[in-house]
mmCIF file of C-alpha atoms in Angstrom:
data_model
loop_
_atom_site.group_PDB
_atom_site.id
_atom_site.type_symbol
_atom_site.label_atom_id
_atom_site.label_comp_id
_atom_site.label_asym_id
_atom_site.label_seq_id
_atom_site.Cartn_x
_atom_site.Cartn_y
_atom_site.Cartn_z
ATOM 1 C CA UNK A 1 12.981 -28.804 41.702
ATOM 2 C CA UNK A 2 14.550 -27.386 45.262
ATOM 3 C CA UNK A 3 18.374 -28.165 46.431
ATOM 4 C CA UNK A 4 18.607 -31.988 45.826
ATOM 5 C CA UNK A 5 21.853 -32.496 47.668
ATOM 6 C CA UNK A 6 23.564 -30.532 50.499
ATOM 7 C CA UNK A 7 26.354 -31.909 52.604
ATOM 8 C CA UNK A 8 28.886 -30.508 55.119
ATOM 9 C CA UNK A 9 32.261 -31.832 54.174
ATOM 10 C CA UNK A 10 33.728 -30.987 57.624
ATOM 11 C CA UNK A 11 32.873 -28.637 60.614
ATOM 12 C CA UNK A 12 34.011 -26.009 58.416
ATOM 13 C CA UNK A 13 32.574 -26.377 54.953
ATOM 14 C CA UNK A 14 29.336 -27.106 53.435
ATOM 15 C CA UNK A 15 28.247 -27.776 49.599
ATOM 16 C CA UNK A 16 25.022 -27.826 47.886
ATOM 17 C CA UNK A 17 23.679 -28.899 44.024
ATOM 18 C CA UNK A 18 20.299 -27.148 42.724
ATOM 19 C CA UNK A 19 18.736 -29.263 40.006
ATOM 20 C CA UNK A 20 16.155 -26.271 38.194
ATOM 21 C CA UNK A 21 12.611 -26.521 37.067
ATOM 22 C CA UNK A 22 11.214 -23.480 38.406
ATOM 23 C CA UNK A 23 10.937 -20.363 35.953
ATOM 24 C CA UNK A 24 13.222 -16.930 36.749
ATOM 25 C CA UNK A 25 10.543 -15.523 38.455
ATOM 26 C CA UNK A 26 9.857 -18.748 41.214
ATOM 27 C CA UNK A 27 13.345 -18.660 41.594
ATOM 28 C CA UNK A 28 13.721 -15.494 42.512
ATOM 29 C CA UNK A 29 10.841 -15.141 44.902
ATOM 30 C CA UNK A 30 12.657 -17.712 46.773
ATOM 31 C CA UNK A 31 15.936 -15.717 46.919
ATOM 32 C CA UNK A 32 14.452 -12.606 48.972
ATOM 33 C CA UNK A 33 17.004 -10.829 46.850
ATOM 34 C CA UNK A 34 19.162 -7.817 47.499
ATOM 35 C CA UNK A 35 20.276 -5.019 45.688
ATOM 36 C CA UNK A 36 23.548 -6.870 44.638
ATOM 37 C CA UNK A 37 21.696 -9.650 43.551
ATOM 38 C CA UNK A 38 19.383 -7.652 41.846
ATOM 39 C CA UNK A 39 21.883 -5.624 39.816
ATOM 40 C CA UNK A 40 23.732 -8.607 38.998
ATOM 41 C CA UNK A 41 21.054 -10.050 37.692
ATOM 42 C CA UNK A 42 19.670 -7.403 35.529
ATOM 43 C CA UNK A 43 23.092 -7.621 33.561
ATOM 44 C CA UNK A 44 22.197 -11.409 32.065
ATOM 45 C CA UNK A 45 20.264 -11.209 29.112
ATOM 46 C CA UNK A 46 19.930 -14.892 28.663
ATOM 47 C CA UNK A 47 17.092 -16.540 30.561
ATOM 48 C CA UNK A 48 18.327 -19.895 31.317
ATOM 49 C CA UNK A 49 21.829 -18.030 32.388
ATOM 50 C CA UNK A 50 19.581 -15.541 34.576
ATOM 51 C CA UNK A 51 18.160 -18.874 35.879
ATOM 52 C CA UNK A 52 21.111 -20.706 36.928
ATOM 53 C CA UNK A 53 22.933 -18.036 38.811
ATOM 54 C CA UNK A 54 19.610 -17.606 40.689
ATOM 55 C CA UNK A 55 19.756 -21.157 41.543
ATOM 56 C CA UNK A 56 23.770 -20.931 42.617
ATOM 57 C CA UNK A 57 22.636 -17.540 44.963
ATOM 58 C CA UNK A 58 19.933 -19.965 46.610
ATOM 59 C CA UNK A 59 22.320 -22.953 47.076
ATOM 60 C CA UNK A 60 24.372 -20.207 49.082
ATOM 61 C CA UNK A 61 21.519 -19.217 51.034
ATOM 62 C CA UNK A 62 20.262 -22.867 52.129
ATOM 63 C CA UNK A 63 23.877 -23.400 53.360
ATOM 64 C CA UNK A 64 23.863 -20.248 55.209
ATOM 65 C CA UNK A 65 20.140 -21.368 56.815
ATOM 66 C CA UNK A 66 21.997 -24.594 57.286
ATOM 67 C CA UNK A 67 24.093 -23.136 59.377
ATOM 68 C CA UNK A 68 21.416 -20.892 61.328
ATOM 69 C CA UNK A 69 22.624 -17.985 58.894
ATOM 70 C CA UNK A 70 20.963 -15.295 56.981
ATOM 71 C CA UNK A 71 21.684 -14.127 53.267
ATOM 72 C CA UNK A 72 22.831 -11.156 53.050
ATOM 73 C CA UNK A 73 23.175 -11.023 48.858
ATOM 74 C CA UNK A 74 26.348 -11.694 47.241
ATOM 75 C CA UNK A 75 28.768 -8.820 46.026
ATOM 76 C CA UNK A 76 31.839 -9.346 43.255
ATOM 77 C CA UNK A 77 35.177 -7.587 43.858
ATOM 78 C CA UNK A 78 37.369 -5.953 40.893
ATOM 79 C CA UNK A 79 38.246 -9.538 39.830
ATOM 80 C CA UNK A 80 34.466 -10.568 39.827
ATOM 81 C CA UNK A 81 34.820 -12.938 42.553
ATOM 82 C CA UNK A 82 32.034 -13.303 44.341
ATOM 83 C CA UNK A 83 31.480 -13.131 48.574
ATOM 84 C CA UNK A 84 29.384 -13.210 50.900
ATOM 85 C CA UNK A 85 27.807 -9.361 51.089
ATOM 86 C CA UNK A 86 28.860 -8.509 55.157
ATOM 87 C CA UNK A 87 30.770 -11.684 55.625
ATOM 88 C CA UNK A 88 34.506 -12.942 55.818
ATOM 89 C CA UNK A 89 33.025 -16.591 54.700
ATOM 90 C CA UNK A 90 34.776 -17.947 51.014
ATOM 91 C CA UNK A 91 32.046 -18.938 48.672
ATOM 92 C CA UNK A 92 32.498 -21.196 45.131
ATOM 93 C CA UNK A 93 29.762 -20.991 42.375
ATOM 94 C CA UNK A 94 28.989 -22.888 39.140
ATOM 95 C CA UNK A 95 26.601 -23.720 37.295
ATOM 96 C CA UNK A 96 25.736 -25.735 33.736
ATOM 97 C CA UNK A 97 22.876 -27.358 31.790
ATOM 98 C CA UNK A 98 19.950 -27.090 34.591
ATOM 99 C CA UNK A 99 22.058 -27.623 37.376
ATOM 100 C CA UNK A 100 23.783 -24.743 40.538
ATOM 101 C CA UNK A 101 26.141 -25.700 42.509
ATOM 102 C CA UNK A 102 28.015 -23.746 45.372
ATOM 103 C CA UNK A 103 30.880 -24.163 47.888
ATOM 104 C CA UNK A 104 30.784 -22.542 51.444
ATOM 105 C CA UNK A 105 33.820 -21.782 53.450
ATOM 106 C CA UNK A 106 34.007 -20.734 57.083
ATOM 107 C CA UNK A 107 37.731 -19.821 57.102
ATOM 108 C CA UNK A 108 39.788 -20.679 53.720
ATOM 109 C CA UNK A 109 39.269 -19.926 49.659
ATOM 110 C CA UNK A 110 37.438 -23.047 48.394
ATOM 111 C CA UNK A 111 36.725 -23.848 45.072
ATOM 112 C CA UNK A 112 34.034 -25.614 43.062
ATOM 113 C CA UNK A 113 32.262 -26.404 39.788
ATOM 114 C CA UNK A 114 30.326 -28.188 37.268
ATOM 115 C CA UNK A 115 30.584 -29.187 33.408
ATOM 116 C CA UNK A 116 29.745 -31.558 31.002
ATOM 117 C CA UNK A 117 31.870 -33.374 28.757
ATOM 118 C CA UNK A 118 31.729 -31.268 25.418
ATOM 119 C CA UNK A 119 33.622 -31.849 22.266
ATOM 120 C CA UNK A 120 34.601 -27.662 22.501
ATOM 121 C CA UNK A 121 37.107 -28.949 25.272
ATOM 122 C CA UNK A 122 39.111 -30.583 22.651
ATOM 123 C CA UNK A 123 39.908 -27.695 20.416
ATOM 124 C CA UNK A 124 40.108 -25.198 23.150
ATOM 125 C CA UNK A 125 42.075 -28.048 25.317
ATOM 126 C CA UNK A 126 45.773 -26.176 24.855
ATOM 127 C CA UNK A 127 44.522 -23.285 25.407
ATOM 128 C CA UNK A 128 44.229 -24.252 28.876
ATOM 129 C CA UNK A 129 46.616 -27.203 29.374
ATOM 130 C CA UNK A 130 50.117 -27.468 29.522
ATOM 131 C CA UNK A 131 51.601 -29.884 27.562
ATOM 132 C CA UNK A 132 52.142 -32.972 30.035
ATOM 133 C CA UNK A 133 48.190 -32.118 30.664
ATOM 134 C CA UNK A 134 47.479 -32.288 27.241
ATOM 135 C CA UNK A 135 49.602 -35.955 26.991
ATOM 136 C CA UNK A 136 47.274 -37.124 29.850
ATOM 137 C CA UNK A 137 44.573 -35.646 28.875
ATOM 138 C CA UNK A 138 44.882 -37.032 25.102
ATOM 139 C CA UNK A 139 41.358 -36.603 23.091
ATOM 140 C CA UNK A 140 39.240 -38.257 26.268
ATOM 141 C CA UNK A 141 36.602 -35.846 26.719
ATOM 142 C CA UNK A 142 36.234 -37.407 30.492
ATOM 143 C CA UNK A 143 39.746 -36.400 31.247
ATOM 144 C CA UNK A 144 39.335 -33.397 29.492
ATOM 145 C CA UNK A 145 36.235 -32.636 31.498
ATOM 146 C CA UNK A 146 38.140 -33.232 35.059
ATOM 147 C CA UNK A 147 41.113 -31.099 33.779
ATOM 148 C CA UNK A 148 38.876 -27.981 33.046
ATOM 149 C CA UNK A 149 36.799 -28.533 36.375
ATOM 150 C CA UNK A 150 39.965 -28.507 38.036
ATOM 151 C CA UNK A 151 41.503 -25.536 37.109
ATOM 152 C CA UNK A 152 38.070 -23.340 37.153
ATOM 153 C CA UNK A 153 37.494 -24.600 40.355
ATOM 154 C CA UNK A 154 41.098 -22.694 41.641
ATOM 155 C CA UNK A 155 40.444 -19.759 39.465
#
């Protein structure tokens, strides 16, 4: 399946949700990929991994056609954030289970992503949480779902 979703939340900002059925291969003949993309993608081993970061590169590239743009790959800097190769645009990327989703910014760091509830968030929970989190949070896997999405989304 294509994008199923893509929205601008203001003049500035535009996100997008990928539900995947194609193979690696569909997906990437869509992408038109780069050499960034290309040696990015040669470093995942797993195929449904391989898979969803195609599908988060090609939410990034409908957004830019939204916006009458092209896609110019996507680069990572020494932090492995990723950007917009040749662009001063802020881009957000996650993906999980079958689904991409990504974030486009015109001006200002945005964040964005996707998980499902999984009992791993309760061992690994104060690992991540500070203690008041972890009183809110208690053992509800919704809450602990929201508080992970949150923080990765600012990360």
């Amino acid at each position: 399946m294509p994008l199923i979703k893509l929205e601008d939340t203001d003049p500035h900002s535009c996100w997008g949700l990928w539900e995947i059925a194609e193979n690696w291969q569909e997906l990437l003949t869509q992408l038109d990929t780069h050499d960034q993309d290309l040696s990015f993608l040669r470093g995942i081993s797993h195929l449904e991994k391989k898979k969803e970061s195609l599908a988060t590169r090609l939410v990034v590239k409908k957004i830019l056609h939204h916006w009458g743009l092209s896609y110019e790959g996507i680069v990572k800097d020494a932090c492995a954030k990723p950007s917009l190769a040749h662009s001063d645009f802020h881009i957000s990327m996650s993906h999980a289970q079958g689904y991409g989703i990504a974030i486009v910014h015109r001006h200002k760091s945005i964040g964005i992503d996707i998980e499902y509830p999984r009992t791993k968030l309760l061992k690994i929970a104060p690992k991540f949480l500070s203690s008041s989190e972890l009183q809110f949070a208690g053992r509800d896997l919704e809450r602990l779902t929201i508080c992970w999405v949150a923080k990765e989304s600012i990360l």
